[in-house]
Short mmCIF file of C-alpha atoms and ligand atoms in Angstrom, two decimals:
data_model
loop_
_atom_site.label_atom_id
_atom_site.label_comp_id
_atom_site.label_asym_id
_atom_site.label_seq_id
_atom_site.Cartn_x
_atom_site.Cartn_y
_atom_site.Cartn_z
CA UNK A 291 7.38 -16.98 4.90
CA UNK A 292 6.39 -15.95 2.19
CA UNK A 293 6.49 -18.05 -0.55
CA UNK A 294 6.47 -15.60 -4.05
CA UNK A 295 6.12 -17.20 -7.94
CA UNK A 296 8.17 -16.00 -10.36
CA UNK A 297 7.45 -16.41 -14.22
CA UNK A 298 10.27 -16.85 -15.74
CA UNK A 299 10.87 -15.67 -19.65
CA UNK A 300 14.92 -16.16 -20.51
CA UNK A 301 13.95 -15.45 -23.66
CA UNK A 302 16.62 -15.23 -27.05
CA UNK A 303 20.29 -14.28 -27.42
CA UNK A 304 21.75 -13.21 -24.14
CA UNK A 305 18.15 -12.92 -22.08
CA UNK A 306 19.29 -16.71 -20.52
CA UNK A 307 22.42 -16.02 -19.80
CA UNK A 308 21.86 -12.37 -17.65
CA UNK A 309 18.11 -14.58 -16.45
CA UNK A 310 20.46 -17.49 -14.88
CA UNK A 311 23.00 -15.01 -13.25
CA UNK A 312 19.54 -12.72 -11.74
CA UNK A 313 18.81 -15.37 -10.32
CA UNK A 314 21.92 -17.22 -8.60
CA UNK A 315 21.61 -13.63 -7.02
CA UNK A 316 17.58 -14.21 -6.64
CA UNK A 317 18.37 -17.36 -4.85
CA UNK A 318 21.20 -15.66 -3.07
CA UNK A 319 19.09 -12.76 -1.37
CA UNK A 320 16.72 -15.36 -0.63
CA UNK A 321 18.34 -17.48 2.04
CA UNK A 322 19.68 -14.00 3.82
CA UNK A 323 16.61 -11.94 3.65
CA UNK A 324 13.95 -15.16 4.36
CA UNK A 325 11.36 -15.61 1.44
CA UNK A 326 11.09 -18.30 -0.60
CA UNK A 327 9.91 -18.68 -3.95
CA UNK A 328 9.24 -20.76 -6.78
CA UNK A 329 10.43 -19.63 -10.64
CA UNK A 330 7.89 -20.76 -13.60
CA UNK A 331 10.39 -21.05 -16.49
CA UNK A 332 8.78 -20.52 -20.03
CA UNK A 333 9.40 -21.08 -24.02
CA UNK A 334 8.76 -18.40 -25.11
CA UNK A 335 10.28 -16.03 -27.34
CA UNK A 336 12.60 -16.64 -31.27
CA UNK A 337 13.05 -19.91 -31.59
CA UNK A 338 9.36 -20.78 -29.92
CA UNK A 339 8.06 -19.12 -32.47
CA UNK A 340 10.67 -20.65 -35.05
CA UNK A 341 8.87 -23.91 -33.80
CA UNK A 342 5.44 -23.54 -33.57
CA UNK A 343 4.03 -20.57 -34.61
CA UNK A 344 3.14 -18.90 -31.69
CA UNK A 345 4.97 -16.01 -30.07
CA UNK A 346 2.70 -15.86 -26.64
CA UNK A 347 -0.85 -17.82 -25.73
CA UNK A 348 -3.80 -16.69 -24.30
CA UNK A 349 -2.99 -19.92 -21.65
CA UNK A 350 0.33 -18.09 -20.84
CA UNK A 351 -0.95 -14.87 -20.25
CA UNK A 352 -3.50 -16.58 -18.35
CA UNK A 353 -1.03 -17.82 -15.80
CA UNK A 354 1.01 -15.25 -16.16
CA UNK A 355 -2.49 -13.43 -14.18
CA UNK A 356 -1.27 -15.43 -11.31
CA UNK A 357 2.19 -15.31 -10.69
CA UNK A 358 3.99 -12.47 -8.75
CA UNK A 359 6.25 -11.20 -11.00
CA UNK A 360 7.85 -12.03 -14.28
CA UNK A 361 11.78 -12.22 -14.69
CA UNK A 362 12.46 -11.15 -18.71
CA UNK A 363 15.51 -12.21 -20.39
CA UNK A 364 15.48 -9.94 -24.16
CA UNK A 365 12.97 -10.80 -27.31
CA UNK A 366 14.55 -10.44 -30.66
CA UNK A 367 16.00 -13.23 -33.35
CA UNK A 368 17.74 -11.89 -36.02
CA UNK A 369 15.64 -15.56 -38.33
CA UNK A 370 12.57 -13.36 -36.95
CA UNK A 371 11.27 -10.85 -39.50
CA UNK A 372 11.40 -7.88 -36.72
CA UNK A 373 7.58 -6.99 -34.99
CA UNK A 374 6.38 -9.74 -34.45
CA UNK A 375 8.20 -10.41 -31.90
CA UNK A 376 7.62 -7.15 -29.71
CA UNK A 377 4.32 -7.26 -30.32
CA UNK A 378 3.25 -10.20 -30.37
CA UNK A 379 5.77 -11.12 -27.20
CA UNK A 380 6.67 -7.68 -25.31
CA UNK A 381 4.27 -5.27 -26.10
CA UNK A 382 1.40 -8.25 -25.23
CA UNK A 383 2.14 -8.82 -22.32
CA UNK A 384 2.45 -5.13 -20.88
CA UNK A 385 -1.11 -3.94 -22.63
CA UNK A 386 -2.73 -7.53 -21.49
CA UNK A 387 -1.75 -6.64 -18.24
CA UNK A 388 -1.97 -3.50 -17.85
CA UNK A 389 1.75 -2.40 -16.65
CA UNK A 390 0.70 1.46 -17.08
CA UNK A 391 3.94 2.30 -16.19
CA UNK A 392 7.44 1.95 -17.19
CA UNK A 393 10.15 2.62 -14.80
CA UNK A 394 13.45 3.06 -15.72
CA UNK A 395 15.73 4.46 -13.18
CA UNK A 396 18.49 6.38 -15.20
CA UNK A 397 21.75 6.15 -12.14
CA UNK A 398 25.50 6.16 -12.24
CA UNK A 399 27.17 3.69 -10.09
CA UNK A 400 30.42 3.99 -9.41
CA UNK A 401 33.19 3.10 -11.70
CA UNK A 402 31.42 3.27 -14.55
CA UNK A 403 32.13 4.93 -16.66
CA UNK A 404 29.77 8.35 -18.33
CA UNK A 405 30.80 10.03 -21.38
CA UNK A 406 29.00 12.87 -19.97
CA UNK A 407 33.00 14.64 -19.22
CA UNK A 408 32.92 16.34 -15.93
CA UNK A 409 29.33 14.33 -13.98
CA UNK A 410 29.49 11.95 -12.14
CA UNK A 411 27.22 9.47 -9.70
CA UNK A 412 25.72 12.86 -7.65
CA UNK A 413 25.03 13.83 -11.00
CA UNK A 414 22.93 11.19 -12.53
CA UNK A 415 20.53 10.18 -10.66
CA UNK A 416 17.34 10.27 -11.72
CA UNK A 417 14.37 8.02 -13.49
CA UNK A 418 11.37 7.92 -15.70
CA UNK A 419 8.21 7.56 -15.48
CA UNK A 420 7.34 6.15 -19.54
CA UNK A 421 3.80 5.31 -19.39
CA UNK A 422 3.78 2.02 -20.85
CA UNK A 423 0.11 1.13 -22.57
CA UNK A 424 -1.01 3.67 -25.14
CA UNK A 425 0.28 6.66 -26.87
CA UNK A 426 1.35 5.76 -30.39
CA UNK A 427 1.90 2.05 -29.14
CA UNK A 428 -1.36 1.38 -29.30
CA UNK A 429 -1.70 0.35 -33.31
CA UNK A 430 -4.19 2.88 -33.76
CA UNK A 431 -4.52 3.97 -37.87
CA UNK A 432 -3.64 2.39 -41.45
CA UNK A 433 -2.90 2.83 -44.67
CA UNK A 434 -5.30 4.25 -47.42
CA UNK A 435 -4.27 3.64 -51.27
CA UNK A 436 -1.32 1.12 -49.61
CA UNK A 437 1.90 0.81 -52.58
CA UNK A 438 0.76 3.74 -54.96
CA UNK A 439 1.69 6.92 -55.55
CA UNK A 440 -1.06 8.51 -53.85
CA UNK A 441 -0.53 6.33 -50.89
CA UNK A 442 -1.34 7.79 -46.93
CA UNK A 443 -0.35 6.27 -43.57
CA UNK A 444 -1.46 7.23 -40.88
CA UNK A 445 -0.47 6.18 -36.96
CA UNK A 446 -2.16 7.92 -34.36
CA UNK A 447 -1.38 8.92 -30.74
CA UNK A 448 -3.78 7.50 -27.94
CA UNK A 449 -4.29 8.90 -24.56
CA UNK A 450 -6.69 9.23 -22.75
CA UNK A 451 -7.76 10.62 -19.51
CA UNK A 452 -7.66 7.53 -17.79
CA UNK A 453 -4.54 6.10 -18.88
CA UNK A 454 -2.68 9.88 -18.08
CA UNK A 455 -3.73 11.08 -14.64
CA UNK A 456 -2.88 6.53 -13.16
CA UNK A 457 0.74 7.65 -14.79
CA UNK A 458 0.51 11.65 -13.72
CA UNK A 459 -0.85 10.19 -9.89
CA UNK A 460 1.96 7.43 -10.04
CA UNK A 461 5.01 10.11 -11.05
CA UNK A 462 4.12 12.10 -8.06
CA UNK A 463 3.51 9.20 -5.95
CA UNK A 464 6.46 7.86 -7.09
CA UNK A 465 8.53 10.91 -7.17
CA UNK A 466 7.30 11.51 -2.47
CA UNK A 467 7.76 7.42 -1.61
CA UNK A 468 11.71 8.57 -3.52
CA UNK A 469 12.09 10.83 -1.34
CA UNK A 470 15.01 12.17 -3.08
CA UNK A 471 15.61 16.03 -4.43
CA UNK A 472 11.05 15.81 -4.81
CA UNK A 473 10.98 17.80 -8.29
CA UNK A 474 8.62 16.45 -11.36
CA UNK A 475 9.69 16.91 -14.31
CA UNK A 476 6.94 16.32 -17.33
CA UNK A 477 8.23 16.02 -20.62
CA UNK A 478 5.87 15.64 -23.46
CA UNK A 479 5.84 18.86 -26.90
CA UNK A 480 3.51 21.13 -26.33
CA UNK A 481 4.42 23.32 -29.01
CA UNK A 482 3.59 21.06 -31.47
CA UNK A 483 0.93 18.44 -30.43
CA UNK A 484 -0.51 20.72 -29.25
CA UNK A 485 -3.68 18.05 -28.46
CA UNK A 486 -2.46 14.90 -26.60
CA UNK A 487 -0.27 16.77 -24.71
CA UNK A 488 -3.39 19.76 -23.63
CA UNK A 489 -3.88 16.71 -22.40
CA UNK A 490 -1.39 15.70 -19.91
CA UNK A 491 -0.42 19.80 -19.15
CA UNK A 492 -3.93 20.16 -18.16
CA UNK A 493 -3.88 16.60 -15.89
CA UNK A 494 -0.41 17.28 -15.19
CA UNK A 495 -0.69 20.62 -13.28
CA UNK A 496 -4.65 19.36 -11.91
CA UNK A 497 -2.96 16.99 -9.64
CA UNK A 498 -0.25 18.10 -9.12
CA UNK A 499 -2.69 20.66 -6.03
CA UNK A 500 -2.86 17.68 -4.61
CA UNK A 501 1.04 17.05 -4.54
CA UNK A 502 1.84 20.54 -2.29
CA UNK A 503 5.54 18.73 -1.65
CA UNK A 504 6.62 18.18 -5.44
CA UNK A 505 8.67 20.79 -7.44
CA UNK A 506 7.04 20.59 -10.76
CA UNK A 507 8.15 21.40 -14.16
CA UNK A 508 7.96 20.74 -17.54
CA UNK A 509 10.33 20.51 -20.38
CA UNK A 510 10.38 20.07 -24.48
CA UNK A 511 11.45 16.46 -25.49
CA UNK A 512 13.87 17.88 -27.15
CA UNK A 513 14.75 20.13 -25.24
CA UNK A 514 14.35 17.56 -22.37
CA UNK A 515 17.26 15.73 -23.98
CA UNK A 516 19.68 18.35 -24.51
CA UNK A 517 19.18 18.89 -20.65
CA UNK A 518 19.97 15.43 -19.67
CA UNK A 519 23.19 15.58 -20.95
CA UNK A 520 24.09 18.64 -20.17
CA UNK A 521 22.46 19.40 -16.93
CA UNK A 522 21.00 15.54 -15.26
CA UNK A 523 21.63 16.80 -12.08
CA UNK A 524 18.41 19.13 -12.66
CA UNK A 525 16.17 16.07 -12.98
CA UNK A 526 14.63 13.93 -10.10
CA UNK A 527 11.52 11.98 -11.54
CA UNK A 528 10.95 12.39 -15.03
CA UNK A 529 6.92 11.42 -16.61
CA UNK A 530 5.57 11.02 -19.99
CA UNK A 531 4.88 9.42 -23.16
CA UNK A 532 5.41 5.87 -24.41
CA UNK A 533 7.03 7.49 -27.61
CA UNK A 534 9.10 10.25 -25.88
CA UNK A 535 9.67 7.14 -23.05
CA UNK A 536 11.09 4.91 -25.23
CA UNK A 537 12.98 7.43 -27.06
CA UNK A 538 14.68 9.76 -23.85
CA UNK A 539 15.80 6.32 -21.90
CA UNK A 540 18.30 4.95 -24.19
CA UNK A 541 20.25 7.79 -23.75
CA UNK A 542 19.41 7.22 -19.93
CA UNK A 543 21.56 4.41 -20.49
CA UNK A 544 24.59 5.85 -21.99
CA UNK A 545 24.75 8.11 -19.70
CA UNK A 546 24.13 5.73 -16.60
CA UNK A 547 26.80 3.27 -18.33
CA UNK A 548 25.21 1.31 -21.12
CA UNK A 549 23.07 -1.20 -21.94
CA UNK A 550 24.76 -3.54 -20.02
CA UNK A 551 23.65 -1.94 -17.23
CA UNK A 552 20.32 -0.07 -18.02
CA UNK A 553 16.87 -1.96 -15.88
CA UNK A 554 13.23 -1.60 -16.39
CA UNK A 555 10.40 -2.21 -14.73
CA UNK A 556 6.77 -2.45 -16.97
CA UNK A 557 4.14 -2.16 -13.90
CA UNK A 558 0.71 -2.57 -12.88
CA UNK A 559 1.18 -1.61 -9.35
CA UNK A 560 -2.72 -3.06 -9.35
CA UNK A 561 -1.28 -6.61 -10.40
CA UNK A 562 1.34 -8.73 -12.28
CA UNK A 563 4.58 -5.77 -13.30
CA UNK A 564 7.39 -7.91 -15.12
CA UNK A 565 11.50 -7.03 -15.03
CA UNK A 566 13.75 -6.90 -17.65
CA UNK A 567 17.03 -4.79 -19.02
CA UNK A 568 16.87 -3.19 -21.58
CA UNK A 569 19.44 -3.72 -23.42
CA UNK A 570 17.71 -6.72 -26.72
CA UNK A 571 19.26 -9.75 -27.08
CA UNK A 572 22.99 -8.57 -28.61
CA UNK A 573 22.99 -12.28 -30.93
CA UNK A 574 25.96 -11.99 -31.45
CA UNK A 575 27.35 -12.34 -28.27
CA UNK A 576 25.43 -15.06 -27.77
CA UNK A 577 27.18 -18.02 -26.08
CA UNK A 578 30.02 -16.52 -25.38
CA UNK A 579 30.06 -15.71 -21.96
CA UNK A 580 30.26 -11.82 -22.12
CA UNK A 581 27.42 -9.89 -21.43
CA UNK A 582 27.08 -7.63 -18.21
CA UNK A 583 24.10 -8.99 -16.53
CA UNK A 584 24.22 -6.15 -14.08
CA UNK A 585 21.40 -4.66 -16.09
CA UNK A 586 19.65 -8.04 -15.85
CA UNK A 587 20.25 -8.05 -11.44
CA UNK A 588 19.28 -4.32 -11.13
CA UNK A 589 15.67 -5.88 -12.55
CA UNK A 590 15.91 -8.62 -10.12
CA UNK A 591 16.39 -5.72 -7.62
CA UNK A 592 13.63 -4.05 -9.03
CA UNK A 593 11.33 -7.07 -9.24
CA UNK A 594 11.94 -7.14 -5.61
CA UNK A 595 11.05 -3.67 -4.39
CA UNK A 596 7.78 -3.77 -6.18
CA UNK A 597 7.10 -7.47 -4.69
CA UNK A 598 7.13 -5.84 -1.13
CA UNK A 599 11.05 -7.23 -0.67
CA UNK A 600 11.78 -3.87 -0.54
CA UNK A 601 15.27 -4.46 1.83
CA UNK A 602 16.21 -7.54 0.07
CA UNK A 603 15.73 -5.21 -2.89
CA UNK A 604 17.98 -2.61 -1.24
CA UNK A 605 20.52 -5.67 -0.54
CA UNK A 606 21.01 -6.18 -4.39
CA UNK A 607 21.55 -3.31 -5.10
CA UNK A 608 23.89 -2.98 -2.41
CA UNK A 609 25.73 -6.05 -3.64
CA UNK A 610 26.08 -4.40 -7.57
CA UNK A 611 28.04 -0.87 -6.15
CA UNK A 612 30.26 -2.94 -3.81
CA UNK A 613 30.78 -5.64 -6.87
CA UNK A 614 31.35 -1.99 -8.63
CA UNK A 615 33.53 -1.18 -6.36
CA UNK A 616 35.67 -4.00 -5.19
CA UNK A 617 37.48 -2.43 -9.40
CA UNK A 618 37.57 -5.70 -10.33
CA UNK A 619 34.75 -4.72 -13.58
CA UNK A 620 36.80 -3.41 -16.24
CA UNK A 621 33.84 -1.93 -18.23
CA UNK A 622 30.63 -2.42 -18.26
CA UNK A 623 29.93 -3.23 -22.31
CA UNK A 624 30.32 -6.80 -23.76
CA UNK A 625 33.16 -8.53 -24.07
CA UNK A 626 35.30 -6.21 -21.74
CA UNK A 627 34.48 -6.85 -18.49
CA UNK A 628 37.86 -8.56 -17.24
CA UNK A 629 35.16 -10.76 -16.20
CA UNK A 630 33.17 -13.18 -17.94
CA UNK A 631 29.18 -13.41 -17.30
CA UNK A 632 28.97 -16.12 -14.72
CA UNK A 633 32.06 -13.78 -13.12
CA UNK A 634 29.98 -11.12 -12.20
CA UNK A 635 26.71 -12.47 -11.25
CA UNK A 636 29.21 -14.66 -8.45
CA UNK A 637 31.05 -11.70 -7.67
CA UNK A 638 27.20 -10.37 -6.54
CA UNK A 639 25.91 -12.61 -5.13
CA UNK A 640 29.35 -13.21 -3.05
CA UNK A 641 27.81 -9.31 -1.58
CA UNK A 642 24.79 -10.47 -0.78
C1 LIG B 1903 11.91 -0.93 -25.59
C2 LIG B 1903 12.26 -1.98 -26.88
C3 LIG B 1903 10.32 -1.75 -27.35
C4 LIG B 1903 9.19 0.03 -26.78
C5 LIG B 1903 10.44 -2.32 -28.33
C6 LIG B 1903 11.57 -3.21 -28.19
C7 LIG B 1903 9.09 -3.16 -28.81
O1 LIG B 1903 12.45 -0.41 -27.43
O2 LIG B 1903 11.34 -1.87 -24.17
O3 LIG B 1903 11.37 0.23 -25.15
O4 LIG B 1903 9.63 0.51 -28.19
O5 LIG B 1903 9.57 -0.11 -26.32
MN1 LIG B 1904 12.94 1.52 -26.39
#
């Protein structure tokens, strides 16, 4: 029997509460699908930083490399200056473990409210493949004459042929494996970002030749946000750069029912991947047992799929759907679910 080593970073705010429910579902599915696992819990986050002055030590990264996967709750603390934990923990793990794909499904489940009128689960079901190690996120650039009236701030987007190609290739493979509408849309800005997206566009159509079964499409990022609201059914898989992917997946989270249900995976197909609910640490709901754990449970399903337990992954997703179909969860929003965080976790676990 397989025995997986799963690193768990509950993190800040409501992170530990949602992770607890995810682990509850993991225990239920491990019994049914017959695999073993071991969890190694790491203390990193805002409180750990305040106590030790350390965000993420080098030794932890070395340990992470030996895991099968990482499961993250949330990072972000109201008393820590914005940027420190994000860069020191979240982005550091993404970059250093070379998790070059950020996979973010936008799927409206039954009984989940969407702000888009007249659209249902059959219309809202696509996946964003966001490049996760390059672009504007690399921190290239700097200041000149900082603090003077002549100040200059430059922040460059770094796009390498290798980085762009591996992301695009993953997206084509994923579209094929997903086997739905078999359509891949490149989301860019070729009319203005004439260097970066020239590289993306050329690479996209070159790689496309190897995938004659996949229909290709292109949309500028601004138009993409428009279509996501007006005709979300046009999308199957969208591939895009780091910054655009960040922005459009918040919009995606909203049309699939909100942060309470949006999950994502930071994937290194050859290495160790990390799965997380997309939402933040929600400090004002901390410890109240009212936060929605479905995003964390969805992230667990993605984790299982990536480590090779696709049947177990499907069982978790089906359990989420059953729990939603039961009508017992009144809303995806914190405090409005009609059930507590733990009760939602129990409900899903009971359907596994
Ligand atoms: C996300 C978040 C992060 C990002 C922040 C917290 C650095 O917004 O996961 O989408 O920009 O990637
Ligand atoms: Mn974001």
